[in-house]
Coordinates of C-alpha atoms in Angstrom, one line a residue:
Chain A
M1138 CA -0.3 45.1 -5.7
L1139 CA 3.3 45.7 -4.6
R1140 CA 6.5 44.0 -4.8
I1141 CA 8.4 44.5 -1.5
P1142 CA 11.9 43.4 -0.8
I1143 CA 12.3 41.5 2.7
A1144 CA 15.1 39.8 4.4
E1145 CA 15.2 36.0 4.0
R1146 CA 14.5 33.8 7.2
A1147 CA 18.1 33.1 8.2
D1148 CA 17.2 29.3 8.6
W1149 CA 14.9 28.7 5.8
R1150 CA 17.1 26.1 4.1
K1151 CA 17.3 24.1 7.1
R1152 CA 13.5 24.3 7.6
A1153 CA 13.2 23.1 4.0
D1154 CA 15.2 20.1 4.9
E1155 CA 13.1 19.4 8.0
F1156 CA 9.9 19.6 6.0
G1157 CA 11.1 17.7 3.0
F1158 CA 11.0 20.6 0.5
K1159 CA 13.6 19.4 -1.8
F1160 CA 13.1 21.4 -5.0
H1161 CA 13.6 24.9 -3.7
T1162 CA 16.5 25.1 -6.1
M1163 CA 16.3 23.6 -9.5
Y1164 CA 18.7 23.4 -12.3
G1165 CA 21.2 25.3 -10.0
E1166 CA 18.8 28.2 -10.0
P1167 CA 16.7 29.5 -7.1
Y1168 CA 13.1 28.4 -7.4
W1169 CA 11.8 29.5 -4.1
D1170 CA 12.6 33.2 -3.5
E1171 CA 11.9 34.9 -0.4
T1172 CA 14.0 38.0 -1.0
A1173 CA 10.8 39.8 -1.8
Y1174 CA 7.0 39.2 -1.5
Y1175 CA 3.9 40.5 -3.3
Q1176 CA 1.3 42.5 -1.3
F1177 CA -2.2 42.7 -2.3
T1178 CA -5.3 44.4 -1.0
L1179 CA -8.2 42.3 0.2
Q1180 CA -10.3 43.9 -2.5
Q1181 CA -7.8 43.1 -5.3
I1182 CA -8.0 39.4 -4.0
E1183 CA -11.6 39.0 -3.7
Q1184 CA -13.0 41.2 -6.7
D1185 CA -10.1 40.7 -9.2
I1186 CA -9.0 37.2 -8.7
E1187 CA -11.4 35.2 -6.4
D1188 CA -14.6 35.9 -8.0
P1189 CA -13.4 35.6 -11.6
T1190 CA -11.7 32.3 -10.8
A1191 CA -14.9 30.9 -9.7
E1192 CA -16.8 32.3 -12.6
I1193 CA -14.3 31.2 -15.2
H1194 CA -14.3 27.6 -13.6
E1195 CA -18.1 27.4 -14.2
M1196 CA -17.6 28.7 -17.8
C1197 CA -15.0 26.0 -18.3
L1198 CA -17.5 23.3 -17.2
D1199 CA -20.0 24.6 -19.7
V1200 CA -17.1 24.1 -22.4
V1201 CA -16.9 20.4 -21.3
D1202 CA -20.6 20.0 -21.6
K1203 CA -20.5 21.3 -25.1
V1204 CA -17.5 19.4 -26.1
I1205 CA -18.5 16.0 -25.1
R1206 CA -21.7 16.3 -27.0
S1207 CA -20.0 17.1 -30.4
E1208 CA -17.8 14.6 -32.5
A1209 CA -16.5 17.5 -34.2
L1210 CA -15.3 19.3 -31.2
M1211 CA -13.9 16.1 -29.7
Q1212 CA -11.8 16.0 -32.8
R1213 CA -10.7 19.6 -32.5
F1214 CA -9.6 18.9 -29.0
C1215 CA -7.6 16.1 -30.3
I1216 CA -9.3 13.4 -28.1
P1217 CA -8.5 9.9 -29.6
E1218 CA -11.9 8.5 -30.9
T1219 CA -11.2 5.3 -29.1
H1220 CA -11.7 7.1 -25.9
W1221 CA -14.6 9.6 -26.7
D1222 CA -17.2 7.4 -24.8
F1223 CA -14.7 6.8 -21.8
I1224 CA -14.4 10.7 -21.4
A1225 CA -18.2 11.4 -22.2
S1226 CA -19.2 8.8 -19.5
S1227 CA -16.7 10.2 -16.8
W1228 CA -18.5 13.6 -17.4
Q1229 CA -22.0 12.2 -17.3
R1230 CA -21.3 10.2 -14.1
K1231 CA -20.0 13.5 -12.7
D1232 CA -16.9 11.8 -11.6
A1233 CA -15.3 13.9 -8.7
C1234 CA -12.3 16.2 -9.3
L1235 CA -9.7 17.4 -6.7
Y1236 CA -8.1 20.6 -7.9
S1237 CA -7.1 23.0 -10.8
R1238 CA -5.0 26.2 -11.3
L1239 CA -6.0 29.1 -13.5
D1240 CA -3.2 31.2 -14.7
F1241 CA -3.7 35.0 -14.9
A1242 CA -1.9 38.1 -16.1
Y1243 CA -3.0 40.7 -13.5
N1244 CA -1.1 44.0 -12.4
G1245 CA -3.3 45.1 -9.5
K1246 CA -5.6 47.2 -11.6
G1247 CA -8.3 46.3 -14.0
E1248 CA -9.3 42.8 -15.1
A1249 CA -7.2 39.6 -14.5
K1250 CA -6.7 38.0 -18.0
L1251 CA -6.9 34.2 -18.2
Y1252 CA -3.8 32.8 -19.7
E1253 CA -4.7 29.0 -19.3
N1254 CA -6.2 26.4 -17.2
N1255 CA -3.9 23.8 -15.7
A1256 CA -6.9 21.5 -14.9
D1257 CA -5.2 18.1 -15.0
T1258 CA -1.7 18.1 -13.6
P1259 CA -1.1 21.6 -11.8
T1260 CA 2.1 21.8 -9.7
S1261 CA 3.5 24.3 -7.3
L1262 CA 0.9 23.1 -4.9
Y1263 CA 3.2 22.3 -1.9
E1264 CA 4.9 25.6 -2.2
T1265 CA 1.6 27.4 -2.1
G1266 CA -0.6 25.4 0.3
F1267 CA 2.2 24.7 3.0
W1268 CA 5.5 26.5 2.3
Q1269 CA 4.3 30.0 1.8
W1270 CA 1.8 29.6 4.6
L1271 CA 4.8 28.6 6.9
W1272 CA 6.7 31.7 5.6
L1273 CA 4.0 34.1 6.6
E1274 CA 3.5 32.4 10.0
E1275 CA 7.3 32.6 10.8
C1276 CA 7.6 36.2 9.4
V1277 CA 4.7 37.4 11.5
N1278 CA 6.1 35.6 14.7
S1279 CA 9.4 37.1 14.3
G1280 CA 7.9 40.5 13.9
K1281 CA 9.2 41.1 10.2
L1282 CA 5.6 41.3 9.0
S1283 CA 2.5 42.7 10.6
R1284 CA 0.1 40.6 12.5
Q1285 CA -2.6 42.0 10.2
A1286 CA -1.0 40.4 7.4
D1287 CA -3.1 37.6 5.8
Q1288 CA -2.8 35.4 2.7
F1289 CA -5.1 34.1 0.1
N1290 CA -4.2 30.4 0.8
S1291 CA -6.8 28.0 2.3
L1292 CA -5.5 25.3 0.1
Q1293 CA -4.4 22.8 2.6
E1294 CA -7.5 23.2 4.6
K1295 CA -9.7 22.8 1.6
L1296 CA -7.7 19.9 0.2
I1297 CA -7.9 17.8 3.5
N1298 CA -11.7 18.6 3.7
R1299 CA -12.1 17.5 -0.1
F1300 CA -10.4 14.3 0.7
V1301 CA -12.7 13.8 3.6
E1302 CA -15.6 14.1 1.2
L1303 CA -14.2 12.0 -1.4
A1304 CA -13.5 9.3 1.2
K1305 CA -17.1 9.2 2.1
E1306 CA -17.8 7.9 -1.3
R1307 CA -15.4 5.1 -1.0
V1308 CA -15.3 4.1 2.7
G1309 CA -12.1 2.3 3.5
S1310 CA -10.6 2.4 -0.1
P1311 CA -7.0 2.9 -0.4
L1312 CA -6.0 5.7 -2.7
F1313 CA -2.8 5.1 -4.9
F1314 CA -0.7 8.0 -5.9
S1315 CA 1.5 8.3 -8.9
C1316 CA 3.8 10.5 -11.0
S1317 CA 6.7 9.7 -13.4
K1318 CA 10.2 8.9 -12.3
D1319 CA 13.2 11.3 -11.8
T1320 CA 11.3 14.4 -10.9
D1321 CA 11.7 15.7 -7.3
E1322 CA 9.3 18.4 -8.0
D1323 CA 6.4 16.0 -9.1
R1324 CA 7.2 13.4 -6.4
G1325 CA 7.3 16.3 -3.7
T1326 CA 3.7 17.5 -5.0
V1327 CA 2.4 14.0 -5.0
Q1328 CA 3.8 13.5 -1.4
Y1329 CA 2.0 16.6 -0.3
L1330 CA -1.4 15.3 -1.7
Q1331 CA -0.6 12.0 0.1
D1332 CA 0.1 13.8 3.3
C1333 CA -3.3 15.6 3.0
A1334 CA -5.1 12.4 2.1
E1335 CA -3.7 10.6 5.2
Q1336 CA -4.8 13.4 7.3
A1337 CA -8.4 13.0 5.9
G1338 CA -8.1 9.4 7.2
I1339 CA -7.4 7.8 3.7
D1340 CA -4.8 4.9 3.4
T1341 CA -2.3 5.9 0.7
Y1342 CA 0.1 4.0 -1.5
F1343 CA 2.5 5.1 -4.2
V1344 CA 3.7 3.7 -7.5
Y1345 CA 5.5 5.3 -10.3
M1346 CA 3.7 5.6 -13.6
E1347 CA 6.3 3.6 -15.4
D1348 CA 6.0 0.8 -12.8
I1349 CA 2.3 0.5 -13.1
G1350 CA 1.3 -3.3 -14.3
L1351 CA -1.7 -5.0 -15.6
S1352 CA -3.3 -8.1 -14.2
E1353 CA -5.0 -10.9 -16.0
E1354 CA -8.3 -9.6 -14.8
G1355 CA -7.4 -6.2 -16.4
D1356 CA -6.7 -4.4 -13.2
F1357 CA -3.8 -1.9 -12.9
T1358 CA -1.3 -3.0 -10.3
D1359 CA 1.4 -1.7 -8.1
L1360 CA 4.8 -3.4 -7.6
E1361 CA 3.3 -5.5 -4.9
D1362 CA 0.5 -6.8 -7.0
H1363 CA -2.1 -4.8 -5.3
A1364 CA -5.1 -3.9 -7.5
V1365 CA -5.3 -0.1 -8.1
R1366 CA -9.0 0.7 -7.8
W1367 CA -8.6 4.4 -7.1
M1368 CA -5.7 6.5 -8.2
F1369 CA -4.4 10.1 -8.2
K1370 CA -1.9 10.5 -11.1
L1371 CA 0.2 13.6 -11.7
Y1372 CA 0.5 12.6 -15.3
P1373 CA -1.3 14.1 -18.3
W1374 CA -4.4 12.3 -19.8
E1375 CA -3.2 13.3 -23.2
F1376 CA -0.2 11.0 -22.6
M1377 CA -2.3 8.2 -21.0
L1378 CA -4.8 8.1 -23.8
R1379 CA -2.0 7.6 -26.2
E1380 CA 0.3 5.0 -24.5
E1381 CA 0.3 1.1 -24.5
Y1382 CA -2.1 0.8 -21.7
A1383 CA -4.6 3.3 -23.2
P1384 CA -7.0 0.5 -24.5
H1385 CA -7.2 -1.1 -20.9
L1386 CA -8.5 2.1 -19.5
L1387 CA -11.7 1.3 -21.2
D1388 CA -12.4 -2.2 -19.6
N1389 CA -11.2 -1.3 -16.2
K1390 CA -12.9 0.3 -13.3
T1391 CA -10.3 2.4 -11.7
A1392 CA -11.6 5.8 -10.4
W1393 CA -9.1 8.5 -11.5
L1394 CA -8.2 11.7 -9.8
E1395 CA -8.3 14.0 -11.8
P1396 CA -11.1 12.4 -13.8
P1397 CA -11.0 11.7 -17.5
W1398 CA -13.2 14.6 -18.4
K1399 CA -10.4 16.9 -17.2
S1400 CA -8.5 16.0 -20.6
I1401 CA -10.9 18.6 -22.1
L1402 CA -9.9 21.5 -19.7
S1403 CA -6.1 20.9 -19.7
N1404 CA -6.1 21.4 -23.5
K1405 CA -5.5 24.8 -25.0
A1406 CA -8.4 24.3 -27.3
L1407 CA -10.4 25.4 -24.3
L1408 CA -9.3 29.1 -24.9
P1409 CA -10.8 29.5 -28.3
M1410 CA -14.0 27.7 -27.0
L1411 CA -14.4 29.9 -24.1
W1412 CA -14.0 33.0 -26.4
R1413 CA -16.7 31.5 -28.7
L1414 CA -19.2 30.7 -25.9
F1415 CA -18.4 33.8 -23.8
P1416 CA -17.1 36.4 -26.4
N1417 CA -15.7 39.7 -24.9
H1418 CA -15.7 38.3 -21.4
P1419 CA -13.6 40.9 -19.3
N1420 CA -11.5 38.1 -18.0
L1421 CA -10.9 36.4 -21.4
L1422 CA -8.4 37.2 -24.1
P1423 CA -9.6 36.7 -27.7
S1424 CA -8.5 33.3 -28.8
Y1425 CA -9.0 31.4 -32.1
F1426 CA -8.1 28.0 -33.5
E1427 CA -5.6 28.2 -36.3
G1428 CA -7.2 28.4 -39.5
D1429 CA -10.3 30.4 -38.1
K1430 CA -11.7 33.0 -40.3
N1431 CA -11.9 36.7 -39.3
I1432 CA -9.0 36.6 -36.8
D1433 CA -8.6 40.2 -36.2
L1434 CA -5.4 40.4 -34.0
Q1435 CA -2.3 42.7 -34.7
H1436 CA -0.5 41.2 -31.7
Y1437 CA -0.8 37.5 -30.8
V1438 CA 0.7 34.5 -29.4
V1439 CA 0.7 31.1 -30.9
K1440 CA 0.5 28.1 -28.5
P1441 CA 0.3 24.5 -29.3
I1442 CA -2.9 22.6 -28.1
F1443 CA -0.8 20.5 -25.9
S1444 CA 2.1 22.1 -24.1
R1445 CA 3.4 22.9 -20.7
E1446 CA 5.5 25.5 -19.0
G1447 CA 5.7 27.8 -21.9
S1448 CA 7.1 25.5 -24.3
N1449 CA 6.6 26.0 -28.3
I1450 CA 5.2 29.6 -27.9
E1451 CA 5.6 32.1 -30.6
V1452 CA 4.9 35.9 -30.1
Y1453 CA 3.9 38.0 -33.1
Q1454 CA 3.7 41.9 -32.9
D1455 CA 2.4 43.7 -35.9
G1456 CA 2.3 40.3 -37.6
K1457 CA 6.2 39.7 -37.0
Q1458 CA 7.6 37.1 -34.8
T1459 CA 9.3 38.7 -32.0
A1460 CA 9.8 35.8 -29.6
I1461 CA 9.9 32.0 -29.8
V1462 CA 10.4 29.4 -27.1
D1463 CA 11.5 26.0 -28.6
G1464 CA 9.8 22.8 -27.5
P1465 CA 8.8 19.3 -28.3
Y1466 CA 5.1 20.1 -28.6
G1467 CA 2.8 21.4 -31.6
E1468 CA 2.0 18.3 -33.7
E1469 CA -1.6 18.3 -32.7
G1470 CA -2.4 21.8 -33.8
K1471 CA -2.1 25.3 -32.4
I1472 CA -4.3 28.1 -31.0
I1473 CA -3.9 31.8 -31.3
Q1474 CA -4.5 34.0 -28.4
G1475 CA -4.4 37.9 -28.1
Y1476 CA -1.0 39.2 -27.0
Y1477 CA -1.3 40.5 -23.4
P1478 CA 2.1 40.9 -22.0
L1479 CA 2.6 39.9 -18.3
P1480 CA 2.9 42.9 -15.9
K1481 CA 6.5 43.9 -15.0
F1482 CA 7.6 44.6 -11.4
G1483 CA 11.2 45.8 -11.6
D1484 CA 12.8 43.4 -13.9
N1485 CA 10.4 40.7 -13.5
Y1486 CA 7.4 39.5 -15.2
T1487 CA 4.7 38.2 -12.9
L1488 CA 2.1 35.5 -13.3
I1489 CA -0.5 34.7 -10.9
G1490 CA -1.8 31.1 -10.4
S1491 CA -5.3 30.9 -8.9
W1492 CA -6.2 27.7 -7.3
L1493 CA -9.4 25.8 -7.0
I1494 CA -10.2 22.9 -4.9
N1495 CA -13.2 21.2 -6.6
D1496 CA -15.1 24.3 -7.6
E1497 CA -14.0 26.6 -4.7
P1498 CA -11.3 29.3 -5.2
A1499 CA -8.7 28.4 -2.6
G1500 CA -5.7 30.7 -3.0
I1501 CA -2.9 31.9 -5.2
S1502 CA 0.7 31.4 -6.1
V1503 CA 3.0 34.1 -7.6
R1504 CA 5.7 33.3 -10.2
E1505 CA 8.2 35.5 -11.7
D1506 CA 10.4 35.2 -14.7
S1507 CA 13.1 37.3 -16.2
S1508 CA 11.5 36.7 -19.7
L1509 CA 8.0 37.2 -21.0
V1510 CA 7.1 33.5 -21.2
T1511 CA 6.8 31.7 -17.8
Q1512 CA 8.8 28.4 -17.8
D1513 CA 9.9 25.7 -15.4
L1514 CA 12.8 27.9 -14.5
S1515 CA 10.6 30.8 -13.1
R1516 CA 10.9 31.7 -9.4
Y1517 CA 8.2 31.2 -6.8
L1518 CA 7.6 34.2 -4.4
P1519 CA 5.2 34.4 -1.4
H1520 CA 2.4 36.9 -1.2
I1521 CA 0.4 38.6 1.7
I1522 CA -2.9 40.4 1.9
L1523 CA -2.7 43.7 3.8
G1524 CA -5.2 46.5 3.7
Chain B
M1023 CA -9.1 35.1 7.3
K1024 CA -8.3 34.0 3.8
R1025 CA -5.8 31.4 4.8
T1026 CA -5.7 28.0 6.4
R1027 CA -6.4 28.4 10.1
F1028 CA -4.1 25.7 11.5
I1029 CA -1.6 23.3 10.2
N1030 CA -0.2 20.6 12.3
L1031 CA 3.6 21.1 11.7
E1032 CA 4.7 17.8 13.4
V1033 CA 2.6 15.9 10.8
M1034 CA 4.0 17.8 8.0
R1035 CA 7.7 17.3 9.3
K1036 CA 9.7 14.9 7.2
V1037 CA 12.8 14.9 9.3
K1038 CA 12.6 15.3 13.1
T1039 CA 14.6 17.7 15.4
F1040 CA 15.2 16.4 18.8
G1041 CA 12.5 17.2 21.3
S1042 CA 9.9 17.2 18.7
I1043 CA 8.3 14.0 19.8
G1044 CA 6.5 14.1 23.0
L1045 CA 3.3 13.2 24.9
G1046 CA 2.1 16.9 24.3
T1047 CA 1.5 16.3 20.6
S1048 CA 0.4 12.6 20.9
L1049 CA -3.2 11.3 21.1
L1050 CA -3.6 9.5 24.3
V1051 CA -6.0 6.8 24.2
G1052 CA -8.5 6.4 27.1
C1053 CA -7.9 3.7 29.6
S1054 CA -11.4 2.4 29.6
D1055 CA -11.1 1.1 26.0
Q1056 CA -10.8 -2.7 25.8
P1057 CA -7.4 -3.9 24.4
N1058 CA -7.9 -4.8 20.7
A1059 CA -4.4 -5.5 19.9
V1060 CA -1.5 -7.8 21.0
V1061 CA 2.1 -6.6 21.1
Y1062 CA 5.1 -8.7 20.3
R1063 CA 8.7 -7.5 20.8
T1064 CA 10.2 -9.8 18.4
L1065 CA 9.3 -12.3 15.6
D1066 CA 10.2 -15.2 17.8
E1067 CA 7.8 -14.1 20.5
C1068 CA 4.9 -14.0 18.0
K1069 CA 5.8 -17.5 16.7
T1070 CA 6.1 -19.0 20.2
A1071 CA 2.7 -17.5 21.1
N1072 CA 1.1 -18.8 17.8
P1073 CA 2.7 -22.0 17.1
N1074 CA 0.5 -22.9 14.0
Y1075 CA 0.9 -19.4 12.5
E1076 CA 4.6 -19.0 11.9
S1077 CA 4.4 -17.9 8.4
Q1078 CA 1.7 -15.5 9.3
C1079 CA 3.9 -14.1 12.0
E1080 CA 6.7 -13.8 9.5
F1081 CA 4.3 -11.7 7.1
A1082 CA 3.0 -9.5 9.9
Y1083 CA 6.6 -8.8 11.0
Q1084 CA 7.8 -8.0 7.6
R1085 CA 4.9 -5.7 7.0
A1086 CA 5.3 -3.8 10.1
L1087 CA 9.1 -3.5 9.3
K1088 CA 8.3 -2.1 5.9
S1089 CA 5.8 0.3 7.4
L1090 CA 8.5 1.4 9.9
Y1091 CA 10.9 2.4 7.0
K1092 CA 8.1 4.2 5.4
T1093 CA 6.7 5.9 8.3
A1094 CA 9.2 6.4 11.2
P1095 CA 10.4 9.7 12.2
Q1096 CA 13.8 10.5 10.4
Y1097 CA 16.7 12.3 11.9
T1098 CA 19.6 13.7 10.0
S1099 CA 22.0 12.9 12.9
L1100 CA 22.4 9.8 15.0
A1101 CA 22.9 12.1 18.0
D1102 CA 19.4 13.6 17.7
C1103 CA 17.8 10.2 17.2
E1104 CA 19.5 8.8 20.2
Y1105 CA 18.5 11.9 22.2
E1106 CA 14.9 11.1 21.6
F1107 CA 15.0 7.3 21.7
G1108 CA 18.2 6.3 23.8
Y1109 CA 21.7 5.0 23.1
G1110 CA 21.8 2.3 20.7
Q1111 CA 18.2 2.5 19.8
C1112 CA 18.6 3.9 16.3
I1113 CA 19.4 2.5 12.9
Q1114 CA 20.2 3.9 9.5
H1115 CA 17.3 4.0 7.1
P1116 CA 18.1 1.6 4.2
K1117 CA 17.3 4.0 1.6
S1118 CA 18.1 7.6 3.0
D1119 CA 21.1 8.5 5.0
N1120 CA 18.8 9.3 7.9
W1121 CA 18.5 7.8 11.2
I1122 CA 15.3 6.1 12.5
P1123 CA 14.2 4.5 15.9
L1124 CA 14.5 0.6 15.8
M1125 CA 11.2 -1.4 15.7
A1126 CA 10.6 -2.3 19.5
G1127 CA 7.7 -4.4 18.7
F1128 CA 4.8 -4.8 16.4
A1129 CA 1.2 -4.8 17.2
L1130 CA -1.4 -7.3 15.7
A1131 CA -5.0 -6.5 15.7
K1132 CA -7.5 -8.8 17.1
A1133 CA -10.1 -10.1 14.7
L1134 CA -13.2 -8.1 14.5
N1135 CA -15.7 -10.8 15.1
N1136 CA -13.8 -13.1 17.3
D1137 CA -11.8 -11.5 20.2
R1138 CA -9.4 -14.6 20.6
D1139 CA -8.2 -14.7 17.0
L1140 CA -5.6 -12.4 15.6
D1141 CA -5.8 -10.7 12.2
F1142 CA -2.3 -11.2 10.8
H1143 CA -3.1 -8.8 8.0
Y1144 CA -3.3 -5.8 10.3
S1145 CA 0.1 -5.3 11.8
R1146 CA 1.8 -2.1 12.9
P1147 CA 5.2 -1.2 14.0
L1148 CA 5.7 0.1 17.5
I1149 CA 8.7 2.2 18.8
T1150 CA 9.6 3.2 22.3
S1151 CA 12.3 5.3 24.0
Y1152 CA 14.9 4.5 26.5
S1153 CA 16.0 8.2 26.7
P1154 CA 15.9 10.0 29.9
Y1155 CA 15.2 13.2 28.0
S1156 CA 12.1 11.8 26.2
D1157 CA 8.4 12.4 27.0
I1158 CA 7.7 8.9 25.7
R1159 CA 10.2 7.0 27.7
D1160 CA 9.0 3.4 28.3
H1161 CA 5.8 4.1 26.3
W1162 CA 4.6 2.1 23.4
M1163 CA 4.2 4.7 20.4
T1164 CA 3.0 4.1 16.7
T1165 CA 4.9 6.2 14.0
D1166 CA 2.1 8.5 13.7
G1167 CA 2.9 9.8 17.1
R1168 CA 0.1 8.2 19.1
T1169 CA 1.2 6.5 22.4
Y1170 CA -0.4 3.5 23.9
G1171 CA 0.6 3.3 27.6
S1172 CA 3.5 1.5 29.2
R1173 CA 6.1 -0.5 27.2
Y1174 CA 5.5 -3.4 29.8
N1175 CA 1.9 -3.9 28.6
K1176 CA 1.5 -6.8 26.3
S1177 CA -2.0 -5.9 24.9
V1178 CA -3.1 -2.6 24.2
Y1179 CA -5.9 -0.5 22.7
V1180 CA -5.2 0.8 19.3
A1181 CA -7.4 3.2 17.5
K1182 CA -9.1 1.5 14.5
D1183 CA -7.8 3.7 12.0
S1184 CA -4.2 3.1 13.1
F1185 CA -4.2 -0.2 11.3
K1186 CA -3.7 0.4 7.5
K1187 CA -5.7 -2.1 5.5
E1188 CA -3.8 -4.2 2.9
P1189 CA -5.5 -3.3 -0.6
P1190 CA -6.7 -6.4 -2.6
K1191 CA -4.2 -8.3 -4.6
V1192 CA -4.5 -9.6 -8.0
T1193 CA -3.6 -13.1 -8.9
R1194 CA -0.8 -12.2 -11.3
T1195 CA 0.6 -9.0 -13.1
I1196 CA 1.1 -10.1 -16.6
S1197 CA 2.9 -6.9 -18.0
R1198 CA 4.4 -3.6 -16.8
G1199 CA 5.4 -0.3 -18.2
G1200 CA 2.4 0.5 -20.3
F1201 CA 2.3 4.0 -19.0
G1202 CA 5.1 6.6 -19.1
S1203 CA 6.5 6.3 -22.6
K1204 CA 5.4 9.7 -23.8
A1205 CA 6.9 11.4 -20.8
K1206 CA 10.3 9.8 -21.5
A1207 CA 10.1 10.7 -25.3
T1208 CA 9.1 14.1 -24.7
S1209 CA 11.7 14.8 -21.9
S1210 CA 14.6 13.3 -23.9
W1211 CA 13.9 15.8 -26.4
S1212 CA 14.0 18.7 -24.0
S1213 CA 17.1 20.8 -23.8
R1214 CA 17.1 20.4 -20.1
S1215 CA 17.7 16.6 -20.5
S1216 CA 19.8 16.4 -17.4
S1217 CA 16.8 17.0 -15.2
S1218 CA 13.9 16.3 -17.5
G1219 CA 11.4 18.3 -15.5
G1220 CA 8.0 17.2 -14.3
W1221 CA 4.7 16.9 -16.2
G1222 CA 2.9 19.2 -13.9
G1223 CA 2.1 22.8 -15.4

């Protein structure tokens, strides 16, 4: 695993305009960064990332199966009691899912260690499935990169195939897409999924989460009073279960992507549960619930059960707090995870996001940050496989 | 190969560059297929042909126009758009600053079980080109890039999946805004309040 500087494509910003990639620069800082790329060997990709990704996904599904059968665990996972049946029946019906992203600390040698599972609302999908694919294509065509260069990235192909499968279950049904307002990044991600669904022959519609309505009959509606019967939402279940319309989820027949059972996987309580069920697994970091007995960690990280993008994280070394990131989360309890710093390449800390479409590993994204905790402001770098 | 084998870049493109639309990238529909749609160049043409269905024509026309704004190829410059579609054939998109071709007509599907009746729920915008530089000059084309023969044809065969179905409607929406409050509460706390950030992770 190498970090190799490369000249930017001279016209990439123009290309980004053409393809509607609007969030390559965020908060005035570069987000898409093609001044360098990461290079992996095929063996690193397949043995160290792809295989563990499939295995951990299976382990996560085992956790869901355990949690939905136990009231005590549903409580630990902060699932509102009113919605226990809603979530359990979604699991028992085997409601279809679309995608997830596992985040790993990996430095090219040894085991990739799981940081967390973004199973409900993962982003950086467009950059991965399409934009870094295009980067490789154009760098190879212009002779900047070898024809032998490949990429671990069959995301777009697998996404379209997955939509084709999902459409077979609901022939002719329109699929509504949603995310919250005022974020180019989320809207861009959702638009990409819409494009993939359209290519799979599905009619797609869009409505913002804030604009969703409720009909007399209990259907959710878009702004044109269409009944929403099938919806992809880039919006966390942990919010939806606590908002005004939460009770209406119960008596309503909308099929959701991601399905309600994903609320258990997008929750950091997953990490201590994985460690309980699969102790000392080589790809796991020791993890505990706050208040567990026999926590034997000198260096550890405290994370809220609900949090995104590195908010509210505290780092302790030799029992002393050495770093803290503020944020709005943490009311619902915290977990403790063994400290395992991200590998450093030059001045950058590097995090690998490993994608699954349904249960198949489908590619990776590489993000860099100048601090140890990866946040929204991290930069996205492309990667290749060579050798 | 560990990556996606092929991506159709034309489909992924949000803003067109001149010369990017052409017969080469379109799906040509076989001539042997029976016409299954009728084309009207204007709303009046539809009303004249269907005297008892004026409001249905209006509905179908508005639907096609809405779909045009959503799906038409967009150009950042008027010159690029006119290069493709001809002088005076482009308008500014009402929401973005980009340029799009005019709706040259709209197609109405014939009812499935009765060849004489039209299904006013299934309408699609059609565009065409008057530009000597364009491959699609004087052809009907849907906004997904499929061409349907000469612009002088009044009935055409349109692939079935070209008509987007209207989802079922409810009688009345009684409230709105029951989702989204947590995102607002959490982001207004955030130090990056100006941009608020997404809820993805």
